Coordinates of C-alpha atoms and ligand atoms in Angstrom, one line a residue:
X1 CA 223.7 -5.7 195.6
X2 CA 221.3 -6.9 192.6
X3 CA 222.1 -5.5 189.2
X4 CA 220.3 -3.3 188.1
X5 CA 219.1 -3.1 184.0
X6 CA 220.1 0.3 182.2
X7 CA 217.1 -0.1 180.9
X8 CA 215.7 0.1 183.7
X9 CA 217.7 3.4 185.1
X10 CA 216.7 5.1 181.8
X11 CA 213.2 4.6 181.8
X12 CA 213.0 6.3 184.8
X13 CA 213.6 9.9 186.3
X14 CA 214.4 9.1 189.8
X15 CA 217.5 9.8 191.0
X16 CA 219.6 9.5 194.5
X17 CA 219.4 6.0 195.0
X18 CA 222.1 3.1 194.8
X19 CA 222.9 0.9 191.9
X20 CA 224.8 -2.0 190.7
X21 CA 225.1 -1.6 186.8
X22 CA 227.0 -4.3 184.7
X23 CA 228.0 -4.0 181.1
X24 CA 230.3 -3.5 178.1
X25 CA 231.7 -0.1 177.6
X26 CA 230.9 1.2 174.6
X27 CA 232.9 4.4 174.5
X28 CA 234.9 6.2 177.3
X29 CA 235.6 10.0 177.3
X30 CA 238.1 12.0 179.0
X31 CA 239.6 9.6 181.5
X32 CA 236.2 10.6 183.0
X33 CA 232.8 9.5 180.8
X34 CA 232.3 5.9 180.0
X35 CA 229.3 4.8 178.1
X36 CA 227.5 1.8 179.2
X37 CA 226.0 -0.7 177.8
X38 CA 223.9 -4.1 178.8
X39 CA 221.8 -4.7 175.9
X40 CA 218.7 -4.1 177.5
X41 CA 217.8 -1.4 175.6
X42 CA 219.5 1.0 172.3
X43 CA 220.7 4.0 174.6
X44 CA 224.3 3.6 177.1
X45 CA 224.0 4.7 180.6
X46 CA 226.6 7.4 181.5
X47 CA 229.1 6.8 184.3
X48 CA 231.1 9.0 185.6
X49 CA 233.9 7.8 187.2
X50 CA 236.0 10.0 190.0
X51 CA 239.2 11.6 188.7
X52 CA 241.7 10.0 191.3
X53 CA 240.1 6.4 190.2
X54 CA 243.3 4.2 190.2
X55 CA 245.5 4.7 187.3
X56 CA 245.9 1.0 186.6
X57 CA 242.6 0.8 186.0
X58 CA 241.5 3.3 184.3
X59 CA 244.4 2.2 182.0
X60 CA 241.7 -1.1 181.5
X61 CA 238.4 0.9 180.5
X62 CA 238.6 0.2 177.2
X63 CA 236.3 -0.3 174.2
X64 CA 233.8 -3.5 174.5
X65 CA 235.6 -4.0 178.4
X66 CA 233.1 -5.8 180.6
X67 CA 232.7 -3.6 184.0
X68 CA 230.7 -3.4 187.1
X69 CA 229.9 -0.2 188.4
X70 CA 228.7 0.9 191.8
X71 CA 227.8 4.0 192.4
X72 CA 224.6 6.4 192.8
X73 CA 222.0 7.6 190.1
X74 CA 222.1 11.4 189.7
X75 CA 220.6 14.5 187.9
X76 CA 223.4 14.7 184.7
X77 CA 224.7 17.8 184.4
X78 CA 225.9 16.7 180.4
X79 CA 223.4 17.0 177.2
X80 CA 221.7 14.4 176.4
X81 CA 220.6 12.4 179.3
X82 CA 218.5 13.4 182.4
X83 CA 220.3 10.7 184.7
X84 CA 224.0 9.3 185.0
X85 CA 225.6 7.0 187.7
X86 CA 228.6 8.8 189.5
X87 CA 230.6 5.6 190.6
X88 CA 231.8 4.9 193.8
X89 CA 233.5 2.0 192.4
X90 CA 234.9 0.1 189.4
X91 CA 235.8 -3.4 188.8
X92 CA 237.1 -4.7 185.2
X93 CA 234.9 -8.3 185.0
X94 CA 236.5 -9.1 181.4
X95 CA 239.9 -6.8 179.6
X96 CA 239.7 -6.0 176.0
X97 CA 242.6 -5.7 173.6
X98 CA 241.5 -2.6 172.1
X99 CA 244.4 -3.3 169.3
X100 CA 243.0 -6.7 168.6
X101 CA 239.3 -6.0 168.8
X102 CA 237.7 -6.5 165.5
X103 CA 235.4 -3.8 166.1
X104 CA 237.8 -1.2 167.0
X105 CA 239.9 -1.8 163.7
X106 CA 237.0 -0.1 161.6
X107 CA 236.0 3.0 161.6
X108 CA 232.3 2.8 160.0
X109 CA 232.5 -0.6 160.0
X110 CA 230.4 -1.8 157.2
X111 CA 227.6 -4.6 157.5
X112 CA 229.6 -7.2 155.1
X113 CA 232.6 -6.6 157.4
X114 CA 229.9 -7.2 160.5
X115 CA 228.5 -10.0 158.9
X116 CA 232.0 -12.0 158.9
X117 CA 232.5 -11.4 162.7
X118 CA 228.5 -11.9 163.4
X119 CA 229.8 -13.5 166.7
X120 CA 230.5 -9.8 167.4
X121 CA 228.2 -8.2 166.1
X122 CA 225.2 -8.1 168.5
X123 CA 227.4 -5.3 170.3
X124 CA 226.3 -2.7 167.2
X125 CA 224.0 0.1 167.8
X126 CA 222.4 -1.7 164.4
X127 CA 222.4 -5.2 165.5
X128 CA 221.0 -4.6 168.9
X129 CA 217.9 -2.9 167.5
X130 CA 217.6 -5.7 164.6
X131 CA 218.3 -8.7 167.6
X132 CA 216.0 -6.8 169.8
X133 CA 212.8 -6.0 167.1
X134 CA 213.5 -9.8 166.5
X135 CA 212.6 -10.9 169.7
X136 CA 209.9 -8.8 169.7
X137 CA 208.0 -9.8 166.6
X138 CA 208.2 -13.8 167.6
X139 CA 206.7 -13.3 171.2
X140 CA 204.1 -11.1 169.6
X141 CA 203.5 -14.1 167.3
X142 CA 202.6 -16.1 170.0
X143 CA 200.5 -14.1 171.5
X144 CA 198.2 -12.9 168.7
X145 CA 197.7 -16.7 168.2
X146 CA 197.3 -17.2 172.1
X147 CA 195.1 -14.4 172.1
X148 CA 193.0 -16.0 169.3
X149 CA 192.7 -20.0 171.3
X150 CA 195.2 -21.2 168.6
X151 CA 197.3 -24.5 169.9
X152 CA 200.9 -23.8 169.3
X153 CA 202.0 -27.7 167.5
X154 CA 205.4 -28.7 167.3
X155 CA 205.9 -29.8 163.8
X156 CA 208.5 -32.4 162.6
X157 CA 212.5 -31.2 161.8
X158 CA 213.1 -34.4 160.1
X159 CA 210.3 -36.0 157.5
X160 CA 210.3 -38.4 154.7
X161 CA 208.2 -35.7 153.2
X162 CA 209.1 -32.5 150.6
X163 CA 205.7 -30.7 151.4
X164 CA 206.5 -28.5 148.9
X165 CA 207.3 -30.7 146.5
X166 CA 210.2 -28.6 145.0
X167 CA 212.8 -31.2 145.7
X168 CA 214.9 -28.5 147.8
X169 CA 215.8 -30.8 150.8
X170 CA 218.7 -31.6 152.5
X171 CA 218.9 -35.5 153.3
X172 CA 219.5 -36.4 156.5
X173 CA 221.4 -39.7 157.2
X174 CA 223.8 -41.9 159.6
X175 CA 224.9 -44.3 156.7
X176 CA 228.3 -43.9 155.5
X177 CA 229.1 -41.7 152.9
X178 CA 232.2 -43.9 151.7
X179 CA 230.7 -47.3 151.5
X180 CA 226.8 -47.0 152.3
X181 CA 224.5 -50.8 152.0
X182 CA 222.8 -50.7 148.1
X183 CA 220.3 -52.7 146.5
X184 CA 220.5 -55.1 144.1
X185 CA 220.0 -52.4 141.4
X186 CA 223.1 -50.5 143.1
X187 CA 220.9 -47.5 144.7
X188 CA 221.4 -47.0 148.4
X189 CA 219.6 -49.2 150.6
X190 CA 217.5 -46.8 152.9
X191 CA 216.0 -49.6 154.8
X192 CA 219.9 -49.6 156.9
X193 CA 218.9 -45.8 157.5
X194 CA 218.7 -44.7 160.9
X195 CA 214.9 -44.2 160.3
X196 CA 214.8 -47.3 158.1
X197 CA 213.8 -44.9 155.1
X198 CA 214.8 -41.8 153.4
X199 CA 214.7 -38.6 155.5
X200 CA 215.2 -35.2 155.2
X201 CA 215.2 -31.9 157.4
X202 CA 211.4 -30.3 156.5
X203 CA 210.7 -27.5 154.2
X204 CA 207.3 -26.7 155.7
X205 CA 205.5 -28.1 158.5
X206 CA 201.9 -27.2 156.9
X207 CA 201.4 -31.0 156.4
X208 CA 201.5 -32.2 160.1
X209 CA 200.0 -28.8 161.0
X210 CA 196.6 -30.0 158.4
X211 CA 196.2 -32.6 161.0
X212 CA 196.3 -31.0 163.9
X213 CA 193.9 -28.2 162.6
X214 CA 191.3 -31.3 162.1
X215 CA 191.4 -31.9 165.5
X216 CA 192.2 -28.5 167.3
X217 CA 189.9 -26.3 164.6
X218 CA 192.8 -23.9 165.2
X219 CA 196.8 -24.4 165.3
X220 CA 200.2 -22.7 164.0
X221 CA 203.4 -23.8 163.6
X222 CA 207.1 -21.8 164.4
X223 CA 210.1 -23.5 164.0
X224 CA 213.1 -23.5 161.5
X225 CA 212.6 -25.0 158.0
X226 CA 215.3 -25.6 155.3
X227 CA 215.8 -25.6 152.1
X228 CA 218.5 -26.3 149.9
X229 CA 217.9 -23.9 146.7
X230 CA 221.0 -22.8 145.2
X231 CA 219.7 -18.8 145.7
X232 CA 222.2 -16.8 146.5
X233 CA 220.3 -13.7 147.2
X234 CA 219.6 -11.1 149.6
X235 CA 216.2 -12.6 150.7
X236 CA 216.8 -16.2 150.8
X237 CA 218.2 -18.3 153.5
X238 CA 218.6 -22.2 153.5
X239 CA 217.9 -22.3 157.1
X240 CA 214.8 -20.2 158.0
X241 CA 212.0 -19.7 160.2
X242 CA 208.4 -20.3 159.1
X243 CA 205.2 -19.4 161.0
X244 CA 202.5 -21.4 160.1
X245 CA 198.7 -21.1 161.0
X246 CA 196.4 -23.8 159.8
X247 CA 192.8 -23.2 160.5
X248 CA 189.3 -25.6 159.9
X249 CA 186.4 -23.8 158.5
X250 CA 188.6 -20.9 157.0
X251 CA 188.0 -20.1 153.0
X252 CA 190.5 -18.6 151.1
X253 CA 189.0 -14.8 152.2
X254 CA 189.3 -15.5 156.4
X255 CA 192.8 -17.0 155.4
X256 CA 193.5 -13.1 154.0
X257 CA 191.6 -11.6 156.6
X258 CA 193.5 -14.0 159.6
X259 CA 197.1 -13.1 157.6
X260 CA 196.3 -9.3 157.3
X261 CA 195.5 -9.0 160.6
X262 CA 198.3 -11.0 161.9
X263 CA 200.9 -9.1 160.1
X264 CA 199.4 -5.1 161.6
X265 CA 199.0 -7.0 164.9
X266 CA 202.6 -7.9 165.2
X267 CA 203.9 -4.2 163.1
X268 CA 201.9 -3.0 166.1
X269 CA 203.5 -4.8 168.6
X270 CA 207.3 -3.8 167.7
X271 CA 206.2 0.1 167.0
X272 CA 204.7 -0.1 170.7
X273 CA 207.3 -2.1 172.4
X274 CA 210.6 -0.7 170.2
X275 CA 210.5 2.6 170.2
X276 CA 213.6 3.7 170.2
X277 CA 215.1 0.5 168.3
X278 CA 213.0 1.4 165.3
X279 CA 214.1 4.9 165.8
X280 CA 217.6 4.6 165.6
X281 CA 216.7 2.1 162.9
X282 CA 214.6 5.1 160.9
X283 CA 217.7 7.1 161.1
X284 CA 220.1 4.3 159.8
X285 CA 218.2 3.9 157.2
X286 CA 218.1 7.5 156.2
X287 CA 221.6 7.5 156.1
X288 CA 222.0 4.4 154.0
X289 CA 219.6 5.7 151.6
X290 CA 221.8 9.1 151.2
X291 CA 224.1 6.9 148.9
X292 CA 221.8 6.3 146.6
X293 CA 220.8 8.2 143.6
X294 CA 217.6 10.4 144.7
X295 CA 215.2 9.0 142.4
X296 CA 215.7 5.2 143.8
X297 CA 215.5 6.6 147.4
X298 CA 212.1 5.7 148.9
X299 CA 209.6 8.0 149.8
X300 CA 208.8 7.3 153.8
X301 CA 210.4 6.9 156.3
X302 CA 210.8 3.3 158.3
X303 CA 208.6 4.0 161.2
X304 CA 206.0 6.2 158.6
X305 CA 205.7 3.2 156.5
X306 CA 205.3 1.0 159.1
X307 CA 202.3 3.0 160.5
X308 CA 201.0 3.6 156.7
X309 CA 201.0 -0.4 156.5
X310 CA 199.0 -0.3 159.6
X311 CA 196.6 2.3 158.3
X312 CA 195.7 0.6 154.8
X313 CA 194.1 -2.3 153.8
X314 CA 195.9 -4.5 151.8
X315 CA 195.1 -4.6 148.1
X316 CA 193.2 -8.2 147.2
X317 CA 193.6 -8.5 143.6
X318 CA 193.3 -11.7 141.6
X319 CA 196.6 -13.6 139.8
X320 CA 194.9 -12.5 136.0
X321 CA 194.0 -8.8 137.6
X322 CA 197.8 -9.1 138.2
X323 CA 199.0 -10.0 134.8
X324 CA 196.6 -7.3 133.1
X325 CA 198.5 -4.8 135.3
X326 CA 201.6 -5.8 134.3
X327 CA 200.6 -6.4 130.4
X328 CA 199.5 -2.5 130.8
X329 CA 202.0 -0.9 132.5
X330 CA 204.7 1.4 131.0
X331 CA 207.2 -0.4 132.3
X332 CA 206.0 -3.6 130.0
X333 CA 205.3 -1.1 127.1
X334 CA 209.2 0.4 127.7
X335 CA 210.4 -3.7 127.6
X336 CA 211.8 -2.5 131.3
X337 CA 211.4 -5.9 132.4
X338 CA 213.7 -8.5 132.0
X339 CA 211.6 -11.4 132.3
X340 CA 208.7 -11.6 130.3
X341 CA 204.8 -11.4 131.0
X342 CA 201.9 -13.6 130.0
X343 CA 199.2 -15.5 131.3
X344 CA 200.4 -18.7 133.3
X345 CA 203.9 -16.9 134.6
X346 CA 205.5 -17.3 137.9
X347 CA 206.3 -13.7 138.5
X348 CA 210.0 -12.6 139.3
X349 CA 210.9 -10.5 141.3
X350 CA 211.2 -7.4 138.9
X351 CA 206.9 -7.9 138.5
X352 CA 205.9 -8.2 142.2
X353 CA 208.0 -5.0 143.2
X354 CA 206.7 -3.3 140.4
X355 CA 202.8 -3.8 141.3
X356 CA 203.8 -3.2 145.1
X357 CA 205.8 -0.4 144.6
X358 CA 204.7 1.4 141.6
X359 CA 201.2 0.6 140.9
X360 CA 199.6 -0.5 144.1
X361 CA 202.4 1.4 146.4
X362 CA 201.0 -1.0 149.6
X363 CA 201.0 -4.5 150.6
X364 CA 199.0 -6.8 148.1
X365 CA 197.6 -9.8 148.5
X366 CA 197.4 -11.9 145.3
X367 CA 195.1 -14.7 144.9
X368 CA 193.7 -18.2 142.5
X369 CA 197.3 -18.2 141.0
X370 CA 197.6 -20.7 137.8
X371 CA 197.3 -24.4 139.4
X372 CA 200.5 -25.4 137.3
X373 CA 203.2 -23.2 139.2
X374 CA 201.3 -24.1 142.5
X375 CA 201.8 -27.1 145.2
X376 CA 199.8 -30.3 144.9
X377 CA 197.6 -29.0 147.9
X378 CA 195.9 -26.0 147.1
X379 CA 192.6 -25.8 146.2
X380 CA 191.8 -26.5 142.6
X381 CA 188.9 -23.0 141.8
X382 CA 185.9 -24.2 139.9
X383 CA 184.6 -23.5 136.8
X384 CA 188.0 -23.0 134.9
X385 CA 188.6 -22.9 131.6
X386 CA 190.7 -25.4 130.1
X387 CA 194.4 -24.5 130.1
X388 CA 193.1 -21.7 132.5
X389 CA 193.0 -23.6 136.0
X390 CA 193.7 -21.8 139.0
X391 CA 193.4 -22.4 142.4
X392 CA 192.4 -20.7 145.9
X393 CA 196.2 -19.6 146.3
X394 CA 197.3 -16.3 147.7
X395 CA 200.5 -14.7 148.5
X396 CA 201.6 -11.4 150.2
X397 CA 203.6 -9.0 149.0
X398 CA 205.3 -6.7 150.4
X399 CA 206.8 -3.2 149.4
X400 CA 210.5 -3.5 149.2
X401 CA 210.8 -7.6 150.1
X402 CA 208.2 -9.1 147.7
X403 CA 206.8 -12.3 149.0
X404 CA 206.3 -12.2 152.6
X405 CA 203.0 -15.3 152.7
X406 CA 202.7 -17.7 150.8
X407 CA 199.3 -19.4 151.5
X408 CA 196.1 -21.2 150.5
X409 CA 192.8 -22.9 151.0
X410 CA 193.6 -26.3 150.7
X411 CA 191.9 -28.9 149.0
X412 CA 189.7 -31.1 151.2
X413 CA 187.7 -33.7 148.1
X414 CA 189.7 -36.5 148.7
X415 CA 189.2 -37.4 144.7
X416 CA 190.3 -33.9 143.3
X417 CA 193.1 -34.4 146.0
X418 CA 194.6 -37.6 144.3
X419 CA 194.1 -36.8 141.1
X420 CA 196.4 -33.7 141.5
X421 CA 198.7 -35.6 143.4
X422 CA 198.9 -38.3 140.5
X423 CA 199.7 -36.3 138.1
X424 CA 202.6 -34.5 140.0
X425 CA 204.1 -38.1 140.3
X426 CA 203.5 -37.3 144.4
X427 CA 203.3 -40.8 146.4
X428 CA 200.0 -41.1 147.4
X429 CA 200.8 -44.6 149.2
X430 CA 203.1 -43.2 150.7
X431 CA 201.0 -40.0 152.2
X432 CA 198.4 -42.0 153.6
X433 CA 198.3 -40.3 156.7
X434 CA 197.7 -36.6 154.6
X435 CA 194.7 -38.4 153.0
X436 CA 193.6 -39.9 155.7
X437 CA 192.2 -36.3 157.4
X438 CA 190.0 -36.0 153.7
X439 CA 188.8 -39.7 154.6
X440 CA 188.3 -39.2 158.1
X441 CA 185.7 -36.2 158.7
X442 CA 187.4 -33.6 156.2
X443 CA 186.0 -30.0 155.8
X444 CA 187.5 -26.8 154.1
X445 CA 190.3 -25.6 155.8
X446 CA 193.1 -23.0 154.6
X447 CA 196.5 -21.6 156.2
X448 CA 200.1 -20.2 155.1
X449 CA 203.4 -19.4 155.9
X450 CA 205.0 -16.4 156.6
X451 CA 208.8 -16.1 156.6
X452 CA 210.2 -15.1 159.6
X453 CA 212.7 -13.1 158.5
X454 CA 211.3 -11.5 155.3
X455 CA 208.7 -10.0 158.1
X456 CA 211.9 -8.9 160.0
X457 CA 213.7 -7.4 157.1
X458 CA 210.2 -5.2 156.7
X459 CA 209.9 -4.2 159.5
X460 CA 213.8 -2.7 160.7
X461 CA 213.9 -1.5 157.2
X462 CA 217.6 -4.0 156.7
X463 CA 218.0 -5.1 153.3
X464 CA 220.1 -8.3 153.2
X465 CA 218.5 -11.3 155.2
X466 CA 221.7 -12.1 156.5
X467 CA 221.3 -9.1 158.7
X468 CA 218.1 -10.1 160.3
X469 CA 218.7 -13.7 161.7
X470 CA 221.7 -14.2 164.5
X471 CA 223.9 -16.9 162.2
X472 CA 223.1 -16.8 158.7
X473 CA 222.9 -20.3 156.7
X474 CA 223.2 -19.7 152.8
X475 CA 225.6 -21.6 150.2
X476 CA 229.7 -22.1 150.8
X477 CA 228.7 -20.3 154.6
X478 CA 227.8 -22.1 157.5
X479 CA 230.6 -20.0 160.1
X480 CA 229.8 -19.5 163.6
Ligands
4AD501 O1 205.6 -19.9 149.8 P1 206.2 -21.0 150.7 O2 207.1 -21.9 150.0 O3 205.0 -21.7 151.4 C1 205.0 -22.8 152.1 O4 206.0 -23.4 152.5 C2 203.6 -23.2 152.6 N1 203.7 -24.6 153.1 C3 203.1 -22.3 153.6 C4 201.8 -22.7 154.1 O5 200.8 -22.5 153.4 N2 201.6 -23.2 155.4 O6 207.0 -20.3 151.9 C5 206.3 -19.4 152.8 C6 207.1 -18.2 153.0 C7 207.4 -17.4 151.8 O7 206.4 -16.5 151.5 C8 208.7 -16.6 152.3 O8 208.3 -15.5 153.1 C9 209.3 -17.6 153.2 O9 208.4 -18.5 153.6 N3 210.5 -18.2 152.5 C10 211.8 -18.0 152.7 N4 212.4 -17.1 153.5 C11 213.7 -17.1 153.5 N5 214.5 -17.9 152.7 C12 213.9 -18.8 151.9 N6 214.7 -19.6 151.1 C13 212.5 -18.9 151.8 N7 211.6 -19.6 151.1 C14 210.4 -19.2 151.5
MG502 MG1 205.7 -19.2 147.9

């Protein structure tokens, strides 16, 4: 007989039929009650197994024991489910050593202790709902962008390019570290590379994505970019994944309206598609919030502010609107900030959660940030004064992450272009192919990146990054 999903059994209220259900047990009750469960969705499937089942193997229904069950889907006489399988028979597909299990050795087992058996940890209550939200969120990615005509483009892993320009890369090479060929000047000869040159894994794919958009009018990017920045923080990963629309035509206001609109469409998505997952996830949270001290609790719920984020329009406000916030608030006028604020800033932390949280208390979209804390691409705004350039930037943030986007028109005047990228000391010889689409039929065009799983950590309510991606990358940790 097929198996049949738990999911499956649970969505519906038919009963007196056959099934084959497979699975790991997740608790077992009286010699009598197992719960069941296959992943396939947050609630176990109850079995009941007959009370002259074989001693020997009832001895083997233990915690996290793979089992088939067959047996036949019945009214459940228990609270707490309409329908439970009474088994007609058992087989143990896989023991396991209840005394050895890492699971089984914690009570309450906290989600440090899960992350350092994360090859485990998918068989959580929490973990499954994260895992399963996940999935979720990047199918509804591609659809709102299939929805929309966008081509889906396959960006580069490794470049000879640091889009960003930050110098965060991680090199990638086949020369030997020991002994590798140098130049005559003693620097290491490249040209013996594998790829003849200097390569690293990508930090962005926006670049290559620019040139498909000046062909396709519309494409997005979604693939794993890296970054080696010595940020050892709860929102920062060196191995994370990037979405990335890039769109011809688009000023800097349809690049907020195409971001805004993307980020409800996909909230939507998981609140209609993960019910119970974001549930179970309201509830967690609730708990977790119970240790803290009342007043640093926040006010709605997960799935409340998830629907209140649907609800509102963001808040556009420009970079110097920003700063005049901040320079006003009490919190400036208390010196509650640790880093300063003035005019020309890149704002921590501490300053974007305070104009999410406590001024604006929604997501914000700031915009025509000062050119000099910005990438060589954006588009330089006109009519500046001096000292006081800006350009068509604009970043997201979001209550209780911070930066979710980053974005921006770009900068399609091929002079304006060089001239920027001359003065960052960025190869322009070397890009010839990224000047070539501001040579070759260029037009205004604008896109951005959201992280991946910043946008998951918002919307299961986790805190800690490494929480929301299977096998976390970040310094001195690279297990599993
Ligand atoms: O703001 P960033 O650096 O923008 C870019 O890379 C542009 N090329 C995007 C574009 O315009 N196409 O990064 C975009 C987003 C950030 O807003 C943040 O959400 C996420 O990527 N991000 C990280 N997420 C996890 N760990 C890190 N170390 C991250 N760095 C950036
Ligand atoms: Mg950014």
């Amino acid at each position: 007989m097929q198996r049949t999903k738990i999911k499956d059994i649970l969505r519906n209220d038919a009963t007196d039929y056959e099934v084959v259900v497979k699975g790991w047990v997740r608790s077992f009750r009286n010699n009598q009650f197992i719960a069941l469960n296959d992943g396939s969705c947050m609630n176990n499937l109850q079995v009941v197994i007959d009370l002259n089942t074989d001693a020997d193997i009832v001895k083997r229904i233990t915690s996290s024991a793979a089992i088939s069950v067959h047996g036949k889907v019945m009214p459940s006489q228990g609270k707490g489910q309409k329908v439970e399988v009474i088994a007609s028979s058992i087989e143990i597909l896989g023991d396991c050593d209840a005394e050895k299990y890492p699971l089984q050795l914690k009570n309450k087992p906290s989600l440090e202790y899960l992350r350092e058996i994360a090859h485990l940890r998918f068989r959580t209550n929490t973990f499954g709902a994260v895992f399963r939200v996940r999935h979720s969120l990047a199918f509804a990615i591609h659809q709102f962008f299939n929805e929309r005509g966008f081509v889906y483009l396959h960006t580069p892993i490794v470049t000879a390019s640091d889009a960003e320009g930050a110098g965060e890369t991680f090199r990638v090479t086949s020369l030997p570290f020991d002994n590798p060929p140098r130049n005559e000047d003693g620097s290491v000869d490249f040209r013996e590379d594998f790829f003849g040159r200097s390569t690293n894994l990508t930090v962005s794919g926006q670049l290559e994505a620019e040139l498909g958009a000046m062909a396709f009018s519309e494409v997005y990017t979604f693939g794993p970019t890296f970054r080696a920045e010595n940020s050892n923080t709860a929102r920062h990963l060196a191995e994370f994944w990037m979405i990335e629309p890039e769109v011809a035509f688009n000023d800097l206001v349809a690049n907020m309206d195409l971001a805004e609109d993307f980020i409800k469409y996909i909230i939507q998505y998981a609140l209609d598609h993960n019910r119970e997952d974001l549930e179970f996830l309201t509830q967690r949270l609730v708990e977790e919030e119970k240790q803290k001290p009342q007043n640093e609790r926040s006010e709605m719920g997960l799935i409340e502010k998830l629907e209140f984020v649907l609800n509102n329009k963001f808040e556009r406000v420009t970079y110097t609107e920003a700063i005049d916030i901040l320079l006003q608030s009490p919190a400036y006028k208390k010196k509650k900030f640790q880093y300063d604020v003035s005019w020309g800033i890149d704002m921590q932390s501490e300053h974007e959660r305070y104009l999410v949280e406590k001024h604006f208390k929604k997501p914000v979209i700031v915009t025509n940030y000062p050119a000099a804390i910005k990438a060589f691409y954006m588009r330089q705004d006109d009519g500046c004064a001096p000292g006081k350039e800006t350009v068509a930037a604009m970043d997201i943030l979001a209550p209780g992450i911070g930066e979710i986007v980053g974005g921006s028109q770009r900068e399609e005047r091929l002079e304006r272009l060089e001239r920027r990228m001359n003065e960052m000391h960025i190869p322009t010889e070397e890009m010839y192919w990224y000047l070539d689409t501001r040579r070759f039929g260029t037009v205004p065009h604008a896109g951005f990146g959201l992280g991946f799983e910043r946008m998951v950590l918002f919307v299961t309510g986790m805190t800690n990054i490494r929480d929301v991606i299977p096998f976390p990358r970040t310094p001195k940790n690279a297990e599993f």
